């Protein structure tokens, strides 16, 4: 039924619940798990400052998306430990909803799993809400996980 499942994460507690359920679905379905995290660019000056403060042997690891890479690695490790055989990670610069939608389309995914954060009360009507945008523009089915 599901050959490829996309889940987005920003490393937050609410995103972790969506990730947990996506991992379980992927394990049960024998599906590939596509894990997406978006990031905003970091200024070149900040990167230079951080590099000069870091020990010489760690300076190579300072890059605009180091936090996102750590989050993605952690989720991939969780998924593999849970028995998901195929896990791919995608760090994308820009809007989180666009990143999720792009990966789902590129991978020909069957399902997107996203948390409901930002969908309560009047906020659910805001155009910028990630779950709202994903649910309206997805190239496949969407499962919205109650995380709050």
PDB file of C-alpha atoms in Angstrom:
ATOM      1  CA  UNK A   1       0.000   0.000   0.000  1.00  0.00           C
ATOM      2  CA  UNK A   2       2.717   2.487   0.987  1.00  0.00           C
ATOM      3  CA  UNK A   3       6.066   2.170  -0.736  1.00  0.00           C
ATOM      4  CA  UNK A   4       7.460   5.545   0.333  1.00  0.00           C
ATOM      5  CA  UNK A   5       6.514   7.692   3.326  1.00  0.00           C
ATOM      6  CA  UNK A   6       7.717  11.275   3.798  1.00  0.00           C
ATOM      7  CA  UNK A   7       7.923  12.892   7.209  1.00  0.00           C
ATOM      8  CA  UNK A   8       9.134  16.370   8.069  1.00  0.00           C
ATOM      9  CA  UNK A   9      10.918  17.289  11.255  1.00  0.00           C
ATOM     10  CA  UNK A  10      12.432  20.325  12.875  1.00  0.00           C
ATOM     11  CA  UNK A  11      13.657  18.371  15.882  1.00  0.00           C
ATOM     12  CA  UNK A  12      10.887  19.647  18.173  1.00  0.00           C
ATOM     13  CA  UNK A  13       8.914  17.464  20.572  1.00  0.00           C
ATOM     14  CA  UNK A  14       5.759  17.791  18.475  1.00  0.00           C
ATOM     15  CA  UNK A  15       7.611  16.840  15.290  1.00  0.00           C
ATOM     16  CA  UNK A  16       9.083  13.853  17.123  1.00  0.00           C
ATOM     17  CA  UNK A  17       5.581  12.422  17.593  1.00  0.00           C
ATOM     18  CA  UNK A  18       4.905  12.633  13.845  1.00  0.00           C
ATOM     19  CA  UNK A  19       8.318  11.023  13.224  1.00  0.00           C
ATOM     20  CA  UNK A  20       7.581   8.232  15.706  1.00  0.00           C
ATOM     21  CA  UNK A  21       4.331   7.369  13.973  1.00  0.00           C
ATOM     22  CA  UNK A  22       5.853   7.635  10.486  1.00  0.00           C
ATOM     23  CA  UNK A  23       8.612   5.228  11.543  1.00  0.00           C
ATOM     24  CA  UNK A  24       6.034   2.754  12.823  1.00  0.00           C
ATOM     25  CA  UNK A  25       3.993   3.008   9.611  1.00  0.00           C
ATOM     26  CA  UNK A  26       7.096   2.538   7.459  1.00  0.00           C
ATOM     27  CA  UNK A  27       8.138  -0.481   9.516  1.00  0.00           C
ATOM     28  CA  UNK A  28       4.698  -2.110   9.304  1.00  0.00           C
ATOM     29  CA  UNK A  29       4.313  -1.399   5.575  1.00  0.00           C
ATOM     30  CA  UNK A  30       7.903  -2.237   4.648  1.00  0.00           C
ATOM     31  CA  UNK A  31       8.093   1.249   3.140  1.00  0.00           C
ATOM     32  CA  UNK A  32      11.038   3.530   2.552  1.00  0.00           C
ATOM     33  CA  UNK A  33      11.124   6.498   4.925  1.00  0.00           C
ATOM     34  CA  UNK A  34      12.049   9.888   3.480  1.00  0.00           C
ATOM     35  CA  UNK A  35      12.952  12.288   6.308  1.00  0.00           C
ATOM     36  CA  UNK A  36      12.931  15.997   5.474  1.00  0.00           C
ATOM     37  CA  UNK A  37      14.151  18.995   7.434  1.00  0.00           C
ATOM     38  CA  UNK A  38      14.281  22.568   6.206  1.00  0.00           C
ATOM     39  CA  UNK A  39      16.697  25.250   7.273  1.00  0.00           C
ATOM     40  CA  UNK A  40      17.208  28.947   6.823  1.00  0.00           C
ATOM     41  CA  UNK A  41      20.573  30.093   5.543  1.00  0.00           C
ATOM     42  CA  UNK A  42      23.094  31.263   8.128  1.00  0.00           C
ATOM     43  CA  UNK A  43      25.095  34.371   7.372  1.00  0.00           C
ATOM     44  CA  UNK A  44      28.644  33.912   6.141  1.00  0.00           C
ATOM     45  CA  UNK A  45      29.877  36.167   8.948  1.00  0.00           C
ATOM     46  CA  UNK A  46      28.299  33.948  11.612  1.00  0.00           C
ATOM     47  CA  UNK A  47      29.859  30.856  10.037  1.00  0.00           C
ATOM     48  CA  UNK A  48      33.296  32.538  10.006  1.00  0.00           C
ATOM     49  CA  UNK A  49      32.893  33.578  13.653  1.00  0.00           C
ATOM     50  CA  UNK A  50      31.895  30.076  14.721  1.00  0.00           C
ATOM     51  CA  UNK A  51      34.743  28.518  12.749  1.00  0.00           C
ATOM     52  CA  UNK A  52      37.357  30.716  14.407  1.00  0.00           C
ATOM     53  CA  UNK A  53      36.005  29.812  17.868  1.00  0.00           C
ATOM     54  CA  UNK A  54      35.917  26.068  17.193  1.00  0.00           C
ATOM     55  CA  UNK A  55      38.912  23.777  17.704  1.00  0.00           C
ATOM     56  CA  UNK A  56      40.913  23.394  14.502  1.00  0.00           C
ATOM     57  CA  UNK A  57      40.000  19.718  14.063  1.00  0.00           C
ATOM     58  CA  UNK A  58      36.252  20.543  14.175  1.00  0.00           C
ATOM     59  CA  UNK A  59      36.194  23.594  11.922  1.00  0.00           C
ATOM     60  CA  UNK A  60      35.366  21.478   8.864  1.00  0.00           C
ATOM     61  CA  UNK A  61      31.995  20.538  10.387  1.00  0.00           C
ATOM     62  CA  UNK A  62      30.689  24.092  10.697  1.00  0.00           C
ATOM     63  CA  UNK A  63      28.250  24.689   7.868  1.00  0.00           C
ATOM     64  CA  UNK A  64      24.899  26.425   7.279  1.00  0.00           C
ATOM     65  CA  UNK A  65      22.908  23.281   8.018  1.00  0.00           C
ATOM     66  CA  UNK A  66      24.847  21.478  10.735  1.00  0.00           C
ATOM     67  CA  UNK A  67      21.878  21.458  13.161  1.00  0.00           C
ATOM     68  CA  UNK A  68      19.590  20.035  10.473  1.00  0.00           C
ATOM     69  CA  UNK A  69      22.117  17.338   9.587  1.00  0.00           C
ATOM     70  CA  UNK A  70      22.280  16.285  13.252  1.00  0.00           C
ATOM     71  CA  UNK A  71      18.472  16.116  13.481  1.00  0.00           C
ATOM     72  CA  UNK A  72      18.235  14.064  10.298  1.00  0.00           C
ATOM     73  CA  UNK A  73      20.962  11.648  11.438  1.00  0.00           C
ATOM     74  CA  UNK A  74      19.172  11.117  14.741  1.00  0.00           C
ATOM     75  CA  UNK A  75      15.857  10.310  13.051  1.00  0.00           C
ATOM     76  CA  UNK A  76      17.530   7.992  10.538  1.00  0.00           C
ATOM     77  CA  UNK A  77      19.191   6.125  13.393  1.00  0.00           C
ATOM     78  CA  UNK A  78      15.829   5.793  15.216  1.00  0.00           C
ATOM     79  CA  UNK A  79      14.166   4.462  12.080  1.00  0.00           C
ATOM     80  CA  UNK A  80      16.866   1.892  11.372  1.00  0.00           C
ATOM     81  CA  UNK A  81      16.828   0.761  15.019  1.00  0.00           C
ATOM     82  CA  UNK A  82      13.056   0.276  14.709  1.00  0.00           C
ATOM     83  CA  UNK A  83      13.524  -1.955  11.658  1.00  0.00           C
ATOM     84  CA  UNK A  84      12.950   0.413   8.735  1.00  0.00           C
ATOM     85  CA  UNK A  85      15.265  -0.880   6.021  1.00  0.00           C
ATOM     86  CA  UNK A  86      15.377   2.105   3.673  1.00  0.00           C
ATOM     87  CA  UNK A  87      15.834   5.559   5.168  1.00  0.00           C
ATOM     88  CA  UNK A  88      16.799   8.608   3.133  1.00  0.00           C
ATOM     89  CA  UNK A  89      17.355  12.091   4.538  1.00  0.00           C
ATOM     90  CA  UNK A  90      16.898  15.439   2.850  1.00  0.00           C
ATOM     91  CA  UNK A  91      18.117  18.794   4.177  1.00  0.00           C
ATOM     92  CA  UNK A  92      16.506  21.558   2.171  1.00  0.00           C
ATOM     93  CA  UNK A  93      17.001  25.295   2.380  1.00  0.00           C
ATOM     94  CA  UNK A  94      13.811  27.330   2.562  1.00  0.00           C
ATOM     95  CA  UNK A  95      10.187  26.855   3.508  1.00  0.00           C
ATOM     96  CA  UNK A  96       9.467  23.614   5.446  1.00  0.00           C
ATOM     97  CA  UNK A  97       6.179  22.886   3.647  1.00  0.00           C
ATOM     98  CA  UNK A  98       7.795  23.372   0.239  1.00  0.00           C
ATOM     99  CA  UNK A  99      10.655  21.087   1.242  1.00  0.00           C
ATOM    100  CA  UNK A 100       8.244  18.311   2.268  1.00  0.00           C
ATOM    101  CA  UNK A 101       6.166  18.708  -0.883  1.00  0.00           C
ATOM    102  CA  UNK A 102       9.230  18.740  -3.150  1.00  0.00           C
ATOM    103  CA  UNK A 103      10.670  15.554  -1.649  1.00  0.00           C
ATOM    104  CA  UNK A 104       7.289  13.779  -1.834  1.00  0.00           C
ATOM    105  CA  UNK A 105       7.027  14.652  -5.518  1.00  0.00           C
ATOM    106  CA  UNK A 106      10.654  13.824  -6.347  1.00  0.00           C
ATOM    107  CA  UNK A 107      10.492  10.448  -4.598  1.00  0.00           C
ATOM    108  CA  UNK A 108       7.033   9.545  -5.889  1.00  0.00           C
ATOM    109  CA  UNK A 109       5.911   9.051  -2.308  1.00  0.00           C
ATOM    110  CA  UNK A 110       2.581   7.516  -1.383  1.00  0.00           C
ATOM    111  CA  UNK A 111       2.084   9.265   1.963  1.00  0.00           C
ATOM    112  CA  UNK A 112       3.191  12.388   3.801  1.00  0.00           C
ATOM    113  CA  UNK A 113       3.057  12.316   7.606  1.00  0.00           C
ATOM    114  CA  UNK A 114       2.949  15.717   9.269  1.00  0.00           C
ATOM    115  CA  UNK A 115       2.096  16.933  12.751  1.00  0.00           C
ATOM    116  CA  UNK A 116      -0.889  19.164  13.428  1.00  0.00           C
ATOM    117  CA  UNK A 117       1.148  21.884  15.141  1.00  0.00           C
ATOM    118  CA  UNK A 118      -0.248  25.249  14.149  1.00  0.00           C
ATOM    119  CA  UNK A 119      -3.675  23.887  13.194  1.00  0.00           C
ATOM    120  CA  UNK A 120      -5.609  24.743  16.354  1.00  0.00           C
ATOM    121  CA  UNK A 121      -7.957  27.675  16.869  1.00  0.00           C
ATOM    122  CA  UNK A 122      -7.691  30.660  14.560  1.00  0.00           C
ATOM    123  CA  UNK A 123      -4.111  29.679  13.612  1.00  0.00           C
ATOM    124  CA  UNK A 124      -5.399  26.845  11.431  1.00  0.00           C
ATOM    125  CA  UNK A 125      -6.609  29.457   8.951  1.00  0.00           C
ATOM    126  CA  UNK A 126      -3.198  31.053   8.462  1.00  0.00           C
ATOM    127  CA  UNK A 127      -1.764  30.384   5.021  1.00  0.00           C
ATOM    128  CA  UNK A 128       1.748  29.852   6.355  1.00  0.00           C
ATOM    129  CA  UNK A 129       0.892  26.811   8.462  1.00  0.00           C
ATOM    130  CA  UNK A 130       3.026  23.837   7.390  1.00  0.00           C
ATOM    131  CA  UNK A 131       0.340  21.154   7.844  1.00  0.00           C
ATOM    132  CA  UNK A 132      -2.244  23.362   6.158  1.00  0.00           C
ATOM    133  CA  UNK A 133      -0.050  24.019   3.121  1.00  0.00           C
ATOM    134  CA  UNK A 134       1.034  20.391   2.842  1.00  0.00           C
ATOM    135  CA  UNK A 135      -2.535  19.109   3.059  1.00  0.00           C
ATOM    136  CA  UNK A 136      -3.683  21.443   0.290  1.00  0.00           C
ATOM    137  CA  UNK A 137      -0.812  20.904  -2.137  1.00  0.00           C
ATOM    138  CA  UNK A 138       0.373  17.332  -1.594  1.00  0.00           C
ATOM    139  CA  UNK A 139       0.926  15.054  -4.596  1.00  0.00           C
ATOM    140  CA  UNK A 140      -0.191  12.093  -2.448  1.00  0.00           C
ATOM    141  CA  UNK A 141      -2.183  11.192   0.652  1.00  0.00           C
ATOM    142  CA  UNK A 142      -1.490  13.088   3.871  1.00  0.00           C
ATOM    143  CA  UNK A 143      -1.755  11.793   7.428  1.00  0.00           C
ATOM    144  CA  UNK A 144      -1.986  14.575   9.998  1.00  0.00           C
ATOM    145  CA  UNK A 145      -0.861  13.366  13.411  1.00  0.00           C
ATOM    146  CA  UNK A 146      -2.327  14.943  16.524  1.00  0.00           C
ATOM    147  CA  UNK A 147       0.800  16.093  18.370  1.00  0.00           C
ATOM    148  CA  UNK A 148      -0.640  18.720  20.714  1.00  0.00           C
TER     149      UNK A 148
END
